[in-house]
Amino acid sequence: MLEPRFASLRVDPQKNKPLHKQLCDRIKQAIASGSLPPGTQLPSSRSLASQLFISRATVELAYGILASEGLVIRRGAAGTRVGSCPVGQTPRQSPQLPRPLLPGLASEAAQAPRLFQMGLPALDAFPRKLWSRLAASHARSLSFSKMVYQGASGYPPLRQAIANRLTISRGISCSETQVFITAGFLGALTLIGRTLLGAGDKMWVEDPGFPPARHALELAGVDLVPVPVDGDGIDVSAGIALAPAARLALVTPAAQFPLGIALSADRWSQLVSWATTAKAWIVNDDYDGDFSHSDRSVLKHHDRAERALHVGSFSNLLFPGLRLGYLVAPISLIGEFESASALWPTQQSLLDQMVVSDFITQGHLGRHLARMRRLYSERKLALVEALKNVLGDSIHVAETGSTHLVLHLPADTDDVALADRARALGLAINALSPMGLRTRTGPGLLLGFTNVPADIAQEATQRLKRALFTSGVRRPPHGHASPSNRIAAPIASHPT
């Protein structure tokens, strides 16, 4: 029997108007009249179909249309509820996004690597011939079964290879069915947002943090809550004070971006405790996890309550042109992510997935990773030494647990203007201060070292010095920086 408050939703099969459109109109009228106020839980599609004597597909179609208009919010197993945007009003507009989203990821697209560029592995050391041979082998043996639609969750052998690798390298015990292949990190984040979040839901993000992740979540209508980061990682107590009922928290346990801090075991325990109590979810972004020297015990002791999702990418490990990543979901969410993956496919080329699968299972990835760790250690050491020799004590060089360095500048320095100046001179450098929302990081510059060979570190640092410092300036009063070490004033326009 139809509940009294839903009696107005009855449809008439005798009318010429399609049933799903009738149902849409009935729900809109009920929302506008106030009989279905914001937050009202609507019946499941199966239940409503049974009560109205119509097909479940008709209700699903109506709910889908209403959700696209922002009138209802769908949360998978959590059901469908009336949204906060009244009929006749325009839903909240997507925020105006900056251009580029993050120099070094956006403005360098389809260009050769530039000095100090972040987000790139050592492309000069990548085994391209081996990769080409694996790709050619799969291309030659392409069968009919590989040419039809594939499973929405990804190539099964790759999913199994990732599950095996995570068990060994991260201590995360998971099965193939929990692994979902995505279009890189942002593809995984988009899939999570569409599956677990609705417009207006609150979500913790680290402050400072990764700007593209914030922008992607803002586009989905998520209400971001910047939570400060200290020496132990995200401040869970501050997050609880700001938004105790947040639906999700995004953290980088191995090497926080941009500070490179590792999440402590105590903070991880606090996070799991909060998520369990609040019925929230934790997204572990494994940024630079393969190159961090931090204690991996945080990830090895996965939460028993299964409130965490693990996200990884092959961009920093192989090459970002793949745009290949993965998501490991808790067992309780497998069904929801399978449905979401089928509706919003985010995975990449099957050929690329097959090549990566071979690259892992044949042992090439393990050998490549070992080489990269040695190479990055050499390049980092060479660049740090060069920076100290060329720049002296005027700038503090902070070594992070990640694949970039942070140059901390004097407090009155405009790091954005300096980064713009350096970029105009061909150096792919990012300013630190824009990475914070409410947290004041102080001025600084972010320098990637993976694509700076040790034998050119001195030359690269000299170019950096020319971009950052002025010359021919009158000697300052005693006790101040010498003319050769004075930070250049922000420029009004880029030099040509």
JSON list of N, CA and C in Angstrom, two decimals, residues 74 103 133 172 187 200 205 212 216 231 277 287 289 304 312 342 354 392 425 454 491-492:
[
{"chain": "A", "resi": 74, "resn": "ARG", "atom": "N", "xyz": [21.19, 10.77, -5.06]},
{"chain": "A", "resi": 74, "resn": "ARG", "atom": "CA", "xyz": [21.23, 9.31, -5.01]},
{"chain": "A", "resi": 74, "resn": "ARG", "atom": "C", "xyz": [22.52, 8.86, -4.36]},
{"chain": "A", "resi": 103, "resn": "PRO", "atom": "N", "xyz": [50.20, 24.50, -12.67]},
{"chain": "A", "resi": 103, "resn": "PRO", "atom": "CA", "xyz": [51.32, 24.50, -13.62]},
{"chain": "A", "resi": 103, "resn": "PRO", "atom": "C", "xyz": [52.19, 23.27, -13.39]},
{"chain": "A", "resi": 133, "resn": "ARG", "atom": "N", "xyz": [57.91, -3.54, -27.12]},
{"chain": "A", "resi": 133, "resn": "ARG", "atom": "CA", "xyz": [57.86, -4.95, -27.47]},
{"chain": "A", "resi": 133, "resn": "ARG", "atom": "C", "xyz": [56.63, -5.63, -26.86]},
{"chain": "A", "resi": 172, "resn": "ILE", "atom": "N", "xyz": [48.42, -4.58, 2.24]},
{"chain": "A", "resi": 172, "resn": "ILE", "atom": "CA", "xyz": [46.97, -4.44, 2.10]},
{"chain": "A", "resi": 172, "resn": "ILE", "atom": "C", "xyz": [46.43, -5.72, 1.48]},
{"chain": "A", "resi": 187, "resn": "GLY", "atom": "N", "xyz": [40.61, 10.01, -11.97]},
{"chain": "A", "resi": 187, "resn": "GLY", "atom": "CA", "xyz": [39.54, 9.11, -12.37]},
{"chain": "A", "resi": 187, "resn": "GLY", "atom": "C", "xyz": [39.01, 8.32, -11.19]},
{"chain": "A", "resi": 200, "resn": "GLY", "atom": "N", "xyz": [26.58, 18.85, -1.81]},
{"chain": "A", "resi": 200, "resn": "GLY", "atom": "CA", "xyz": [26.45, 19.44, -0.49]},
{"chain": "A", "resi": 200, "resn": "GLY", "atom": "C", "xyz": [27.04, 18.61, 0.63]},
{"chain": "A", "resi": 205, "resn": "VAL", "atom": "N", "xyz": [39.64, 17.65, 3.42]},
{"chain": "A", "resi": 205, "resn": "VAL", "atom": "CA", "xyz": [40.81, 17.62, 2.54]},
{"chain": "A", "resi": 205, "resn": "VAL", "atom": "C", "xyz": [41.98, 18.23, 3.30]},
{"chain": "A", "resi": 212, "resn": "PRO", "atom": "N", "xyz": [44.38, 20.12, -7.97]},
{"chain": "A", "resi": 212, "resn": "PRO", "atom": "CA", "xyz": [43.45, 19.46, -8.90]},
{"chain": "A", "resi": 212, "resn": "PRO", "atom": "C", "xyz": [42.43, 18.57, -8.21]},
{"chain": "A", "resi": 216, "resn": "ALA", "atom": "N", "xyz": [38.38, 19.04, -8.67]},
{"chain": "A", "resi": 216, "resn": "ALA", "atom": "CA", "xyz": [37.53, 17.95, -9.15]},
{"chain": "A", "resi": 216, "resn": "ALA", "atom": "C", "xyz": [36.35, 17.73, -8.20]},
{"chain": "A", "resi": 231, "resn": "GLY", "atom": "N", "xyz": [53.15, 18.08, 11.72]},
{"chain": "A", "resi": 231, "resn": "GLY", "atom": "CA", "xyz": [54.24, 17.12, 11.58]},
{"chain": "A", "resi": 231, "resn": "GLY", "atom": "C", "xyz": [53.83, 15.66, 11.60]},
{"chain": "A", "resi": 277, "resn": "THR", "atom": "N", "xyz": [32.96, 5.73, 13.81]},
{"chain": "A", "resi": 277, "resn": "THR", "atom": "CA", "xyz": [31.87, 6.34, 14.59]},
{"chain": "A", "resi": 277, "resn": "THR", "atom": "C", "xyz": [30.93, 7.15, 13.69]},
{"chain": "A", "resi": 287, "resn": "TYR", "atom": "N", "xyz": [50.12, 8.68, -3.00]},
{"chain": "A", "resi": 287, "resn": "TYR", "atom": "CA", "xyz": [51.01, 9.56, -3.76]},
{"chain": "A", "resi": 287, "resn": "TYR", "atom": "C", "xyz": [52.47, 9.32, -3.36]},
{"chain": "A", "resi": 289, "resn": "GLY", "atom": "N", "xyz": [54.07, 6.80, -2.90]},
{"chain": "A", "resi": 289, "resn": "GLY", "atom": "CA", "xyz": [54.28, 5.74, -1.91]},
{"chain": "A", "resi": 289, "resn": "GLY", "atom": "C", "xyz": [55.44, 4.82, -2.23]},
{"chain": "A", "resi": 304, "resn": "ARG", "atom": "N", "xyz": [40.15, -2.60, 10.60]},
{"chain": "A", "resi": 304, "resn": "ARG", "atom": "CA", "xyz": [39.29, -3.77, 10.71]},
{"chain": "A", "resi": 304, "resn": "ARG", "atom": "C", "xyz": [37.84, -3.43, 10.38]},
{"chain": "A", "resi": 312, "resn": "GLY", "atom": "N", "xyz": [45.70, 4.43, -6.06]},
{"chain": "A", "resi": 312, "resn": "GLY", "atom": "CA", "xyz": [47.06, 4.50, -6.57]},
{"chain": "A", "resi": 312, "resn": "GLY", "atom": "C", "xyz": [47.07, 4.85, -8.04]},
{"chain": "A", "resi": 342, "resn": "ALA", "atom": "N", "xyz": [29.96, 0.71, -14.28]},
{"chain": "A", "resi": 342, "resn": "ALA", "atom": "CA", "xyz": [29.20, 0.39, -15.49]},
{"chain": "A", "resi": 342, "resn": "ALA", "atom": "C", "xyz": [28.50, 1.62, -16.05]},
{"chain": "A", "resi": 354, "resn": "MET", "atom": "N", "xyz": [46.70, -4.35, -20.58]},
{"chain": "A", "resi": 354, "resn": "MET", "atom": "CA", "xyz": [47.36, -5.63, -20.79]},
{"chain": "A", "resi": 354, "resn": "MET", "atom": "C", "xyz": [48.87, -5.49, -20.70]},
{"chain": "A", "resi": 392, "resn": "GLY", "atom": "N", "xyz": [73.50, 29.40, -1.53]},
{"chain": "A", "resi": 392, "resn": "GLY", "atom": "CA", "xyz": [74.01, 29.70, -0.20]},
{"chain": "A", "resi": 392, "resn": "GLY", "atom": "C", "xyz": [72.94, 29.57, 0.87]},
{"chain": "A", "resi": 425, "resn": "LEU", "atom": "N", "xyz": [60.95, 31.86, -17.97]},
{"chain": "A", "resi": 425, "resn": "LEU", "atom": "CA", "xyz": [62.32, 31.60, -18.42]},
{"chain": "A", "resi": 425, "resn": "LEU", "atom": "C", "xyz": [62.55, 30.11, -18.69]},
{"chain": "A", "resi": 454, "resn": "ALA", "atom": "N", "xyz": [72.04, 14.23, -12.56]},
{"chain": "A", "resi": 454, "resn": "ALA", "atom": "CA", "xyz": [73.06, 14.71, -11.62]},
{"chain": "A", "resi": 454, "resn": "ALA", "atom": "C", "xyz": [74.11, 15.57, -12.30]},
{"chain": "A", "resi": 491, "resn": "ILE", "atom": "N", "xyz": [57.77, 40.91, -10.81]},
{"chain": "A", "resi": 491, "resn": "ILE", "atom": "CA", "xyz": [57.77, 41.65, -12.06]},
{"chain": "A", "resi": 491, "resn": "ILE", "atom": "C", "xyz": [56.34, 41.92, -12.50]},
{"chain": "A", "resi": 492, "resn": "ALA", "atom": "N", "xyz": [56.15, 43.03, -13.22]},
{"chain": "A", "resi": 492, "resn": "ALA", "atom": "CA", "xyz": [54.82, 43.41, -13.67]},
{"chain": "A", "resi": 492, "resn": "ALA", "atom": "C", "xyz": [54.36, 42.55, -14.83]}
]
